[in-house]
JSON list of C-alpha atoms in Angstrom, two decimals:
[
{"chain": "A", "resi": 1, "resn": "UNK", "atom": "CA", "xyz": [-20.53, 37.24, -2.26]},
{"chain": "A", "resi": 2, "resn": "UNK", "atom": "CA", "xyz": [-21.50, 33.72, -1.40]},
{"chain": "A", "resi": 3, "resn": "UNK", "atom": "CA", "xyz": [-25.10, 34.33, -2.54]},
{"chain": "A", "resi": 4, "resn": "UNK", "atom": "CA", "xyz": [-23.83, 35.85, -5.82]},
{"chain": "A", "resi": 5, "resn": "UNK", "atom": "CA", "xyz": [-21.55, 32.87, -6.36]},
{"chain": "A", "resi": 6, "resn": "UNK", "atom": "CA", "xyz": [-24.38, 30.47, -5.70]},
{"chain": "A", "resi": 7, "resn": "UNK", "atom": "CA", "xyz": [-26.64, 32.35, -8.14]},
{"chain": "A", "resi": 8, "resn": "UNK", "atom": "CA", "xyz": [-23.92, 32.29, -10.80]},
{"chain": "A", "resi": 9, "resn": "UNK", "atom": "CA", "xyz": [-23.32, 28.59, -10.23]},
{"chain": "A", "resi": 10, "resn": "UNK", "atom": "CA", "xyz": [-27.03, 27.85, -10.43]},
{"chain": "A", "resi": 11, "resn": "UNK", "atom": "CA", "xyz": [-27.31, 29.77, -13.73]},
{"chain": "A", "resi": 12, "resn": "UNK", "atom": "CA", "xyz": [-24.26, 27.97, -15.10]},
{"chain": "A", "resi": 13, "resn": "UNK", "atom": "CA", "xyz": [-25.62, 24.56, -14.13]},
{"chain": "A", "resi": 14, "resn": "UNK", "atom": "CA", "xyz": [-29.01, 25.43, -15.63]},
{"chain": "A", "resi": 15, "resn": "UNK", "atom": "CA", "xyz": [-27.36, 26.59, -18.86]},
{"chain": "A", "resi": 16, "resn": "UNK", "atom": "CA", "xyz": [-25.29, 23.43, -19.05]},
{"chain": "A", "resi": 17, "resn": "UNK", "atom": "CA", "xyz": [-28.35, 21.27, -18.45]},
{"chain": "A", "resi": 18, "resn": "UNK", "atom": "CA", "xyz": [-30.26, 23.17, -21.14]},
{"chain": "A", "resi": 19, "resn": "UNK", "atom": "CA", "xyz": [-27.44, 22.71, -23.68]},
{"chain": "A", "resi": 20, "resn": "UNK", "atom": "CA", "xyz": [-27.11, 19.06, -22.75]},
{"chain": "A", "resi": 21, "resn": "UNK", "atom": "CA", "xyz": [-30.85, 18.58, -23.15]},
{"chain": "A", "resi": 22, "resn": "UNK", "atom": "CA", "xyz": [-30.88, 20.17, -26.61]},
{"chain": "A", "resi": 23, "resn": "UNK", "atom": "CA", "xyz": [-27.84, 18.16, -27.68]},
{"chain": "A", "resi": 24, "resn": "UNK", "atom": "CA", "xyz": [-29.48, 14.95, -26.47]},
{"chain": "A", "resi": 25, "resn": "UNK", "atom": "CA", "xyz": [-32.68, 15.75, -28.35]},
{"chain": "A", "resi": 26, "resn": "UNK", "atom": "CA", "xyz": [-30.74, 16.33, -31.57]},
{"chain": "A", "resi": 27, "resn": "UNK", "atom": "CA", "xyz": [-28.72, 13.16, -31.06]},
{"chain": "A", "resi": 28, "resn": "UNK", "atom": "CA", "xyz": [-31.80, 11.03, -30.53]},
{"chain": "A", "resi": 29, "resn": "UNK", "atom": "CA", "xyz": [-33.19, 12.24, -33.85]},
{"chain": "A", "resi": 30, "resn": "UNK", "atom": "CA", "xyz": [-30.03, 11.94, -35.91]},
{"chain": "A", "resi": 31, "resn": "UNK", "atom": "CA", "xyz": [-28.15, 9.02, -34.35]},
{"chain": "A", "resi": 32, "resn": "UNK", "atom": "CA", "xyz": [-30.01, 5.73, -34.13]},
{"chain": "A", "resi": 33, "resn": "UNK", "atom": "CA", "xyz": [-27.65, 4.33, -31.48]},
{"chain": "A", "resi": 34, "resn": "UNK", "atom": "CA", "xyz": [-28.34, 7.26, -29.15]},
{"chain": "A", "resi": 35, "resn": "UNK", "atom": "CA", "xyz": [-32.05, 6.93, -29.78]},
{"chain": "A", "resi": 36, "resn": "UNK", "atom": "CA", "xyz": [-31.96, 3.23, -28.92]},
{"chain": "A", "resi": 37, "resn": "UNK", "atom": "CA", "xyz": [-30.10, 3.94, -25.68]},
{"chain": "A", "resi": 38, "resn": "UNK", "atom": "CA", "xyz": [-32.48, 6.70, -24.65]},
{"chain": "A", "resi": 39, "resn": "UNK", "atom": "CA", "xyz": [-35.51, 4.69, -25.66]},
{"chain": "A", "resi": 40, "resn": "UNK", "atom": "CA", "xyz": [-34.25, 1.72, -23.68]},
{"chain": "A", "resi": 41, "resn": "UNK", "atom": "CA", "xyz": [-33.63, 3.86, -20.61]},
{"chain": "A", "resi": 42, "resn": "UNK", "atom": "CA", "xyz": [-37.07, 5.43, -20.91]},
{"chain": "A", "resi": 43, "resn": "UNK", "atom": "CA", "xyz": [-38.71, 2.04, -21.26]},
{"chain": "A", "resi": 44, "resn": "UNK", "atom": "CA", "xyz": [-36.84, 0.79, -18.20]},
{"chain": "A", "resi": 45, "resn": "UNK", "atom": "CA", "xyz": [-38.50, 3.42, -16.02]},
{"chain": "A", "resi": 46, "resn": "UNK", "atom": "CA", "xyz": [-41.87, 3.13, -17.75]},
{"chain": "A", "resi": 47, "resn": "UNK", "atom": "CA", "xyz": [-41.64, 6.29, -19.84]},
{"chain": "A", "resi": 48, "resn": "UNK", "atom": "CA", "xyz": [-42.99, 6.53, -23.38]},
{"chain": "A", "resi": 49, "resn": "UNK", "atom": "CA", "xyz": [-43.93, 9.47, -25.59]},
{"chain": "A", "resi": 50, "resn": "UNK", "atom": "CA", "xyz": [-45.78, 9.92, -28.84]},
{"chain": "A", "resi": 51, "resn": "UNK", "atom": "CA", "xyz": [-42.67, 11.48, -30.38]},
{"chain": "A", "resi": 52, "resn": "UNK", "atom": "CA", "xyz": [-40.56, 8.49, -29.38]},
{"chain": "A", "resi": 53, "resn": "UNK", "atom": "CA", "xyz": [-43.04, 6.07, -30.90]},
{"chain": "A", "resi": 54, "resn": "UNK", "atom": "CA", "xyz": [-43.30, 8.08, -34.11]},
{"chain": "A", "resi": 55, "resn": "UNK", "atom": "CA", "xyz": [-39.55, 8.26, -34.45]},
{"chain": "A", "resi": 56, "resn": "UNK", "atom": "CA", "xyz": [-39.27, 4.53, -33.83]},
{"chain": "A", "resi": 57, "resn": "UNK", "atom": "CA", "xyz": [-41.77, 3.85, -36.60]},
{"chain": "A", "resi": 58, "resn": "UNK", "atom": "CA", "xyz": [-39.96, 6.23, -38.94]},
{"chain": "A", "resi": 59, "resn": "UNK", "atom": "CA", "xyz": [-36.63, 4.55, -38.16]},
{"chain": "A", "resi": 60, "resn": "UNK", "atom": "CA", "xyz": [-38.15, 1.13, -38.86]},
{"chain": "A", "resi": 61, "resn": "UNK", "atom": "CA", "xyz": [-39.48, 2.29, -42.24]},
{"chain": "A", "resi": 62, "resn": "UNK", "atom": "CA", "xyz": [-36.14, 3.82, -43.14]},
{"chain": "A", "resi": 63, "resn": "UNK", "atom": "CA", "xyz": [-34.32, 0.59, -42.30]},
{"chain": "A", "resi": 64, "resn": "UNK", "atom": "CA", "xyz": [-36.80, -1.37, -44.41]},
{"chain": "A", "resi": 65, "resn": "UNK", "atom": "CA", "xyz": [-36.19, 0.94, -47.39]},
{"chain": "A", "resi": 66, "resn": "UNK", "atom": "CA", "xyz": [-32.43, 0.68, -46.96]},
{"chain": "A", "resi": 67, "resn": "UNK", "atom": "CA", "xyz": [-32.75, -3.09, -46.82]},
{"chain": "A", "resi": 68, "resn": "UNK", "atom": "CA", "xyz": [-34.67, -3.08, -50.12]},
{"chain": "A", "resi": 69, "resn": "UNK", "atom": "CA", "xyz": [-31.96, -0.97, -51.76]},
{"chain": "A", "resi": 70, "resn": "UNK", "atom": "CA", "xyz": [-29.15, -3.19, -50.49]},
{"chain": "A", "resi": 71, "resn": "UNK", "atom": "CA", "xyz": [-30.96, -6.36, -51.54]},
{"chain": "A", "resi": 72, "resn": "UNK", "atom": "CA", "xyz": [-31.64, -5.04, -55.05]},
{"chain": "A", "resi": 73, "resn": "UNK", "atom": "CA", "xyz": [-28.09, -3.74, -55.45]},
{"chain": "A", "resi": 74, "resn": "UNK", "atom": "CA", "xyz": [-26.67, -7.11, -54.42]},
{"chain": "A", "resi": 75, "resn": "UNK", "atom": "CA", "xyz": [-28.83, -9.04, -56.90]},
{"chain": "A", "resi": 76, "resn": "UNK", "atom": "CA", "xyz": [-28.01, -6.72, -59.81]},
{"chain": "A", "resi": 77, "resn": "UNK", "atom": "CA", "xyz": [-24.28, -6.75, -59.03]},
{"chain": "A", "resi": 78, "resn": "UNK", "atom": "CA", "xyz": [-24.15, -10.54, -58.84]},
{"chain": "A", "resi": 79, "resn": "UNK", "atom": "CA", "xyz": [-26.12, -10.86, -62.08]},
{"chain": "A", "resi": 80, "resn": "UNK", "atom": "CA", "xyz": [-23.78, -8.48, -63.91]},
{"chain": "A", "resi": 81, "resn": "UNK", "atom": "CA", "xyz": [-20.71, -10.37, -62.70]},
{"chain": "A", "resi": 82, "resn": "UNK", "atom": "CA", "xyz": [-22.21, -13.68, -63.77]},
{"chain": "A", "resi": 83, "resn": "UNK", "atom": "CA", "xyz": [-23.14, -12.27, -67.17]},
{"chain": "A", "resi": 84, "resn": "UNK", "atom": "CA", "xyz": [-19.65, -10.91, -67.76]},
{"chain": "A", "resi": 85, "resn": "UNK", "atom": "CA", "xyz": [-18.10, -14.26, -66.86]},
{"chain": "A", "resi": 86, "resn": "UNK", "atom": "CA", "xyz": [-20.55, -16.06, -69.15]},
{"chain": "A", "resi": 87, "resn": "UNK", "atom": "CA", "xyz": [-19.78, -13.79, -72.10]},
{"chain": "A", "resi": 88, "resn": "UNK", "atom": "CA", "xyz": [-16.07, -14.39, -71.66]},
{"chain": "A", "resi": 89, "resn": "UNK", "atom": "CA", "xyz": [-16.49, -18.15, -71.40]},
{"chain": "A", "resi": 90, "resn": "UNK", "atom": "CA", "xyz": [-18.78, -18.47, -74.43]},
{"chain": "A", "resi": 91, "resn": "UNK", "atom": "CA", "xyz": [-16.80, -16.20, -76.76]},
{"chain": "A", "resi": 92, "resn": "UNK", "atom": "CA", "xyz": [-14.62, -19.04, -78.06]},
{"chain": "A", "resi": 93, "resn": "UNK", "atom": "CA", "xyz": [-17.57, -21.36, -78.55]},
{"chain": "A", "resi": 94, "resn": "UNK", "atom": "CA", "xyz": [-19.42, -18.73, -80.55]},
{"chain": "A", "resi": 95, "resn": "UNK", "atom": "CA", "xyz": [-16.43, -18.40, -82.87]},
{"chain": "A", "resi": 96, "resn": "UNK", "atom": "CA", "xyz": [-16.68, -22.02, -84.02]},
{"chain": "A", "resi": 97, "resn": "UNK", "atom": "CA", "xyz": [-18.13, -21.98, -87.57]},
{"chain": "A", "resi": 98, "resn": "UNK", "atom": "CA", "xyz": [-21.76, -23.10, -87.81]},
{"chain": "A", "resi": 99, "resn": "UNK", "atom": "CA", "xyz": [-22.00, -25.08, -84.54]},
{"chain": "A", "resi": 100, "resn": "UNK", "atom": "CA", "xyz": [-21.13, -21.92, -82.60]},
{"chain": "A", "resi": 101, "resn": "UNK", "atom": "CA", "xyz": [-24.63, -20.69, -83.48]},
{"chain": "A", "resi": 102, "resn": "UNK", "atom": "CA", "xyz": [-25.99, -22.98, -80.76]},
{"chain": "A", "resi": 103, "resn": "UNK", "atom": "CA", "xyz": [-23.84, -21.16, -78.21]},
{"chain": "A", "resi": 104, "resn": "UNK", "atom": "CA", "xyz": [-25.04, -17.81, -79.55]},
{"chain": "A", "resi": 105, "resn": "UNK", "atom": "CA", "xyz": [-28.72, -18.82, -79.32]},
{"chain": "A", "resi": 106, "resn": "UNK", "atom": "CA", "xyz": [-28.32, -20.10, -75.76]},
{"chain": "A", "resi": 107, "resn": "UNK", "atom": "CA", "xyz": [-26.36, -17.05, -74.68]},
{"chain": "A", "resi": 108, "resn": "UNK", "atom": "CA", "xyz": [-28.97, -14.77, -76.24]},
{"chain": "A", "resi": 109, "resn": "UNK", "atom": "CA", "xyz": [-31.74, -16.34, -74.17]},
{"chain": "A", "resi": 110, "resn": "UNK", "atom": "CA", "xyz": [-29.72, -15.88, -70.97]},
{"chain": "A", "resi": 111, "resn": "UNK", "atom": "CA", "xyz": [-28.88, -12.27, -71.82]},
{"chain": "A", "resi": 112, "resn": "UNK", "atom": "CA", "xyz": [-32.55, -11.42, -72.35]},
{"chain": "A", "resi": 113, "resn": "UNK", "atom": "CA", "xyz": [-33.49, -13.17, -69.12]},
{"chain": "A", "resi": 114, "resn": "UNK", "atom": "CA", "xyz": [-30.86, -11.16, -67.25]},
{"chain": "A", "resi": 115, "resn": "UNK", "atom": "CA", "xyz": [-32.20, -7.94, -68.73]},
{"chain": "A", "resi": 116, "resn": "UNK", "atom": "CA", "xyz": [-35.75, -8.83, -67.68]},
{"chain": "A", "resi": 117, "resn": "UNK", "atom": "CA", "xyz": [-34.67, -9.76, -64.15]},
{"chain": "A", "resi": 118, "resn": "UNK", "atom": "CA", "xyz": [-32.72, -6.53, -63.74]},
{"chain": "A", "resi": 119, "resn": "UNK", "atom": "CA", "xyz": [-35.63, -4.45, -65.02]},
{"chain": "A", "resi": 120, "resn": "UNK", "atom": "CA", "xyz": [-37.93, -6.28, -62.60]},
{"chain": "A", "resi": 121, "resn": "UNK", "atom": "CA", "xyz": [-35.57, -5.50, -59.72]},
{"chain": "A", "resi": 122, "resn": "UNK", "atom": "CA", "xyz": [-35.55, -1.83, -60.69]},
{"chain": "A", "resi": 123, "resn": "UNK", "atom": "CA", "xyz": [-39.36, -1.76, -60.84]},
{"chain": "A", "resi": 124, "resn": "UNK", "atom": "CA", "xyz": [-39.46, -3.27, -57.36]},
{"chain": "A", "resi": 125, "resn": "UNK", "atom": "CA", "xyz": [-37.00, -0.70, -56.07]},
{"chain": "A", "resi": 126, "resn": "UNK", "atom": "CA", "xyz": [-39.11, 2.14, -57.48]},
{"chain": "A", "resi": 127, "resn": "UNK", "atom": "CA", "xyz": [-42.13, 0.63, -55.73]},
{"chain": "A", "resi": 128, "resn": "UNK", "atom": "CA", "xyz": [-40.29, 0.46, -52.41]},
{"chain": "A", "resi": 129, "resn": "UNK", "atom": "CA", "xyz": [-39.18, 4.08, -52.66]},
{"chain": "A", "resi": 130, "resn": "UNK", "atom": "CA", "xyz": [-42.66, 5.29, -53.62]},
{"chain": "A", "resi": 131, "resn": "UNK", "atom": "CA", "xyz": [-44.24, 3.77, -50.49]},
{"chain": "A", "resi": 132, "resn": "UNK", "atom": "CA", "xyz": [-42.07, 4.58, -47.45]},
{"chain": "A", "resi": 133, "resn": "UNK", "atom": "CA", "xyz": [-44.78, 3.34, -45.07]},
{"chain": "A", "resi": 134, "resn": "UNK", "atom": "CA", "xyz": [-44.48, -0.26, -46.31]},
{"chain": "A", "resi": 135, "resn": "UNK", "atom": "CA", "xyz": [-41.53, -0.54, -48.71]},
{"chain": "A", "resi": 136, "resn": "UNK", "atom": "CA", "xyz": [-41.15, -4.33, -48.63]},
{"chain": "A", "resi": 137, "resn": "UNK", "atom": "CA", "xyz": [-44.77, -5.01, -49.57]},
{"chain": "A", "resi": 138, "resn": "UNK", "atom": "CA", "xyz": [-44.68, -2.29, -52.24]},
{"chain": "A", "resi": 139, "resn": "UNK", "atom": "CA", "xyz": [-41.52, -3.82, -53.69]},
{"chain": "A", "resi": 140, "resn": "UNK", "atom": "CA", "xyz": [-43.09, -7.27, -53.83]},
{"chain": "A", "resi": 141, "resn": "UNK", "atom": "CA", "xyz": [-46.23, -6.03, -55.58]},
{"chain": "A", "resi": 142, "resn": "UNK", "atom": "CA", "xyz": [-44.26, -3.98, -58.12]},
{"chain": "A", "resi": 143, "resn": "UNK", "atom": "CA", "xyz": [-42.07, -6.95, -59.02]},
{"chain": "A", "resi": 144, "resn": "UNK", "atom": "CA", "xyz": [-45.07, -9.25, -59.40]},
{"chain": "A", "resi": 145, "resn": "UNK", "atom": "CA", "xyz": [-46.84, -6.74, -61.64]},
{"chain": "A", "resi": 146, "resn": "UNK", "atom": "CA", "xyz": [-43.83, -6.22, -63.93]},
{"chain": "A", "resi": 147, "resn": "UNK", "atom": "CA", "xyz": [-44.14, -7.63, -67.45]},
{"chain": "A", "resi": 148, "resn": "UNK", "atom": "CA", "xyz": [-40.91, -8.03, -69.40]},
{"chain": "A", "resi": 149, "resn": "UNK", "atom": "CA", "xyz": [-42.80, -8.10, -72.70]},
{"chain": "A", "resi": 150, "resn": "UNK", "atom": "CA", "xyz": [-43.55, -4.39, -72.24]},
{"chain": "A", "resi": 151, "resn": "UNK", "atom": "CA", "xyz": [-39.81, -3.68, -72.17]},
{"chain": "A", "resi": 152, "resn": "UNK", "atom": "CA", "xyz": [-38.63, -6.32, -74.66]},
{"chain": "A", "resi": 153, "resn": "UNK", "atom": "CA", "xyz": [-41.53, -7.36, -76.95]},
{"chain": "A", "resi": 154, "resn": "UNK", "atom": "CA", "xyz": [-39.43, -10.18, -78.44]},
{"chain": "A", "resi": 155, "resn": "UNK", "atom": "CA", "xyz": [-38.50, -11.66, -75.04]},
{"chain": "A", "resi": 156, "resn": "UNK", "atom": "CA", "xyz": [-40.85, -14.63, -75.45]},
{"chain": "A", "resi": 157, "resn": "UNK", "atom": "CA", "xyz": [-40.12, -15.20, -79.14]},
{"chain": "A", "resi": 158, "resn": "UNK", "atom": "CA", "xyz": [-36.34, -15.33, -79.46]},
{"chain": "A", "resi": 159, "resn": "UNK", "atom": "CA", "xyz": [-34.76, -16.68, -82.66]},
{"chain": "A", "resi": 160, "resn": "UNK", "atom": "CA", "xyz": [-33.83, -20.34, -82.61]},
{"chain": "A", "resi": 161, "resn": "UNK", "atom": "CA", "xyz": [-30.59, -21.87, -83.89]},
{"chain": "A", "resi": 162, "resn": "UNK", "atom": "CA", "xyz": [-32.26, -22.49, -87.24]},
{"chain": "A", "resi": 163, "resn": "UNK", "atom": "CA", "xyz": [-33.58, -18.92, -87.38]},
{"chain": "A", "resi": 164, "resn": "UNK", "atom": "CA", "xyz": [-30.14, -17.43, -86.73]},
{"chain": "A", "resi": 165, "resn": "UNK", "atom": "CA", "xyz": [-28.36, -19.62, -89.26]},
{"chain": "A", "resi": 166, "resn": "UNK", "atom": "CA", "xyz": [-31.15, -19.24, -91.84]},
{"chain": "A", "resi": 167, "resn": "UNK", "atom": "CA", "xyz": [-31.09, -15.46, -91.46]},
{"chain": "A", "resi": 168, "resn": "UNK", "atom": "CA", "xyz": [-27.35, -15.42, -92.10]},
{"chain": "A", "resi": 169, "resn": "UNK", "atom": "CA", "xyz": [-27.64, -17.61, -95.21]},
{"chain": "A", "resi": 170, "resn": "UNK", "atom": "CA", "xyz": [-30.52, -15.64, -96.67]},
{"chain": "A", "resi": 171, "resn": "UNK", "atom": "CA", "xyz": [-28.96, -12.19, -96.27]},
{"chain": "A", "resi": 172, "resn": "UNK", "atom": "CA", "xyz": [-25.49, -12.06, -94.65]},
{"chain": "A", "resi": 173, "resn": "UNK", "atom": "CA", "xyz": [-25.10, -8.40, -95.62]},
{"chain": "A", "resi": 174, "resn": "UNK", "atom": "CA", "xyz": [-28.25, -7.36, -93.76]},
{"chain": "A", "resi": 175, "resn": "UNK", "atom": "CA", "xyz": [-27.25, -9.49, -90.78]},
{"chain": "A", "resi": 176, "resn": "UNK", "atom": "CA", "xyz": [-23.87, -7.78, -90.58]},
{"chain": "A", "resi": 177, "resn": "UNK", "atom": "CA", "xyz": [-25.34, -4.29, -90.93]},
{"chain": "A", "resi": 178, "resn": "UNK", "atom": "CA", "xyz": [-27.88, -4.99, -88.18]},
{"chain": "A", "resi": 179, "resn": "UNK", "atom": "CA", "xyz": [-25.11, -6.14, -85.83]},
{"chain": "A", "resi": 180, "resn": "UNK", "atom": "CA", "xyz": [-22.99, -3.09, -86.65]},
{"chain": "A", "resi": 181, "resn": "UNK", "atom": "CA", "xyz": [-25.77, -0.81, -85.35]},
{"chain": "A", "resi": 182, "resn": "UNK", "atom": "CA", "xyz": [-25.32, -2.21, -81.83]},
{"chain": "A", "resi": 183, "resn": "UNK", "atom": "CA", "xyz": [-21.67, -3.29, -81.68]},
{"chain": "A", "resi": 184, "resn": "UNK", "atom": "CA", "xyz": [-19.05, -0.57, -81.91]},
{"chain": "A", "resi": 185, "resn": "UNK", "atom": "CA", "xyz": [-15.82, -0.89, -83.89]},
{"chain": "A", "resi": 186, "resn": "UNK", "atom": "CA", "xyz": [-16.95, -3.70, -86.19]},
{"chain": "A", "resi": 187, "resn": "UNK", "atom": "CA", "xyz": [-14.93, -3.66, -89.41]},
{"chain": "A", "resi": 188, "resn": "UNK", "atom": "CA", "xyz": [-16.68, -2.18, -92.41]},
{"chain": "A", "resi": 189, "resn": "UNK", "atom": "CA", "xyz": [-17.27, -5.13, -94.72]},
{"chain": "A", "resi": 190, "resn": "UNK", "atom": "CA", "xyz": [-19.21, -4.81, -97.95]},
{"chain": "A", "resi": 191, "resn": "UNK", "atom": "CA", "xyz": [-21.30, -7.97, -98.13]},
{"chain": "A", "resi": 192, "resn": "UNK", "atom": "CA", "xyz": [-23.19, -7.57, -101.38]},
{"chain": "A", "resi": 193, "resn": "UNK", "atom": "CA", "xyz": [-23.21, -8.96, -104.86]},
{"chain": "A", "resi": 194, "resn": "UNK", "atom": "CA", "xyz": [-20.53, -11.57, -105.57]},
{"chain": "A", "resi": 195, "resn": "UNK", "atom": "CA", "xyz": [-19.03, -11.31, -102.07]},
{"chain": "A", "resi": 196, "resn": "UNK", "atom": "CA", "xyz": [-22.38, -12.08, -100.48]},
{"chain": "A", "resi": 197, "resn": "UNK", "atom": "CA", "xyz": [-22.86, -15.04, -102.79]},
{"chain": "A", "resi": 198, "resn": "UNK", "atom": "CA", "xyz": [-19.49, -16.43, -101.72]},
{"chain": "A", "resi": 199, "resn": "UNK", "atom": "CA", "xyz": [-20.44, -16.16, -98.03]},
{"chain": "A", "resi": 200, "resn": "UNK", "atom": "CA", "xyz": [-23.75, -17.92, -98.68]},
{"chain": "A", "resi": 201, "resn": "UNK", "atom": "CA", "xyz": [-22.03, -20.67, -100.67]},
{"chain": "A", "resi": 202, "resn": "UNK", "atom": "CA", "xyz": [-19.43, -21.16, -97.92]},
{"chain": "A", "resi": 203, "resn": "UNK", "atom": "CA", "xyz": [-22.21, -21.31, -95.31]},
{"chain": "A", "resi": 204, "resn": "UNK", "atom": "CA", "xyz": [-24.12, -23.95, -97.25]},
{"chain": "A", "resi": 205, "resn": "UNK", "atom": "CA", "xyz": [-20.95, -26.00, -97.65]},
{"chain": "A", "resi": 206, "resn": "UNK", "atom": "CA", "xyz": [-20.42, -25.90, -93.89]},
{"chain": "A", "resi": 207, "resn": "UNK", "atom": "CA", "xyz": [-24.04, -26.84, -93.36]},
{"chain": "A", "resi": 208, "resn": "UNK", "atom": "CA", "xyz": [-23.68, -29.82, -95.72]},
{"chain": "A", "resi": 209, "resn": "UNK", "atom": "CA", "xyz": [-20.46, -30.90, -93.99]},
{"chain": "A", "resi": 210, "resn": "UNK", "atom": "CA", "xyz": [-22.13, -30.78, -90.59]},
{"chain": "A", "resi": 211, "resn": "UNK", "atom": "CA", "xyz": [-25.04, -32.88, -91.85]},
{"chain": "A", "resi": 212, "resn": "UNK", "atom": "CA", "xyz": [-22.58, -35.45, -93.23]},
{"chain": "A", "resi": 213, "resn": "UNK", "atom": "CA", "xyz": [-20.49, -35.44, -90.06]},
{"chain": "A", "resi": 214, "resn": "UNK", "atom": "CA", "xyz": [-23.52, -35.85, -87.81]},
{"chain": "A", "resi": 215, "resn": "UNK", "atom": "CA", "xyz": [-24.94, -38.58, -90.02]},
{"chain": "A", "resi": 216, "resn": "UNK", "atom": "CA", "xyz": [-28.12, -36.74, -90.95]}
]
């Protein structure tokens, strides 16, 4: 009876140890905190395995990739928030007849720059994901190789204040139709014929008044 009990106890202990060993192996692979604890304990007694080293390298690469994603997400989020605040702040300045064109031109340059920076961040993120062995270096190279002119050909040749105002005076109807293609819910205004001539005449009057007011 005693021998049977001892055999049963030995089997039970062995089974428990086996289950515990399997559970620990799974935990070291899936939970970084458990892996760190086990790795530290192994190092303390001078133990090291190829599997442990490989997993450590894999964990390092994964953390580097996650860092690249978090960094890119943070930059894009901050840029979007800044752009939204800028659009709100400049809306009233843009509404000022004639001189508001300066605000529009400046805001346009900043909007294009934001778009280029965001596209560059996305290119860097794609580079980091494509090279899990060295995501940070891949991200850096992808961002340096990015050319905004391939995405926005007009990025380096944006219209000036004079270009914007001159385009409006030469063909206000075409200018309005072009804007309506990108901005939803603009009112349908027929700027042609006599109506277009009135807009051009009013614009030239404003231009003359500004020249007189500024002493030019």
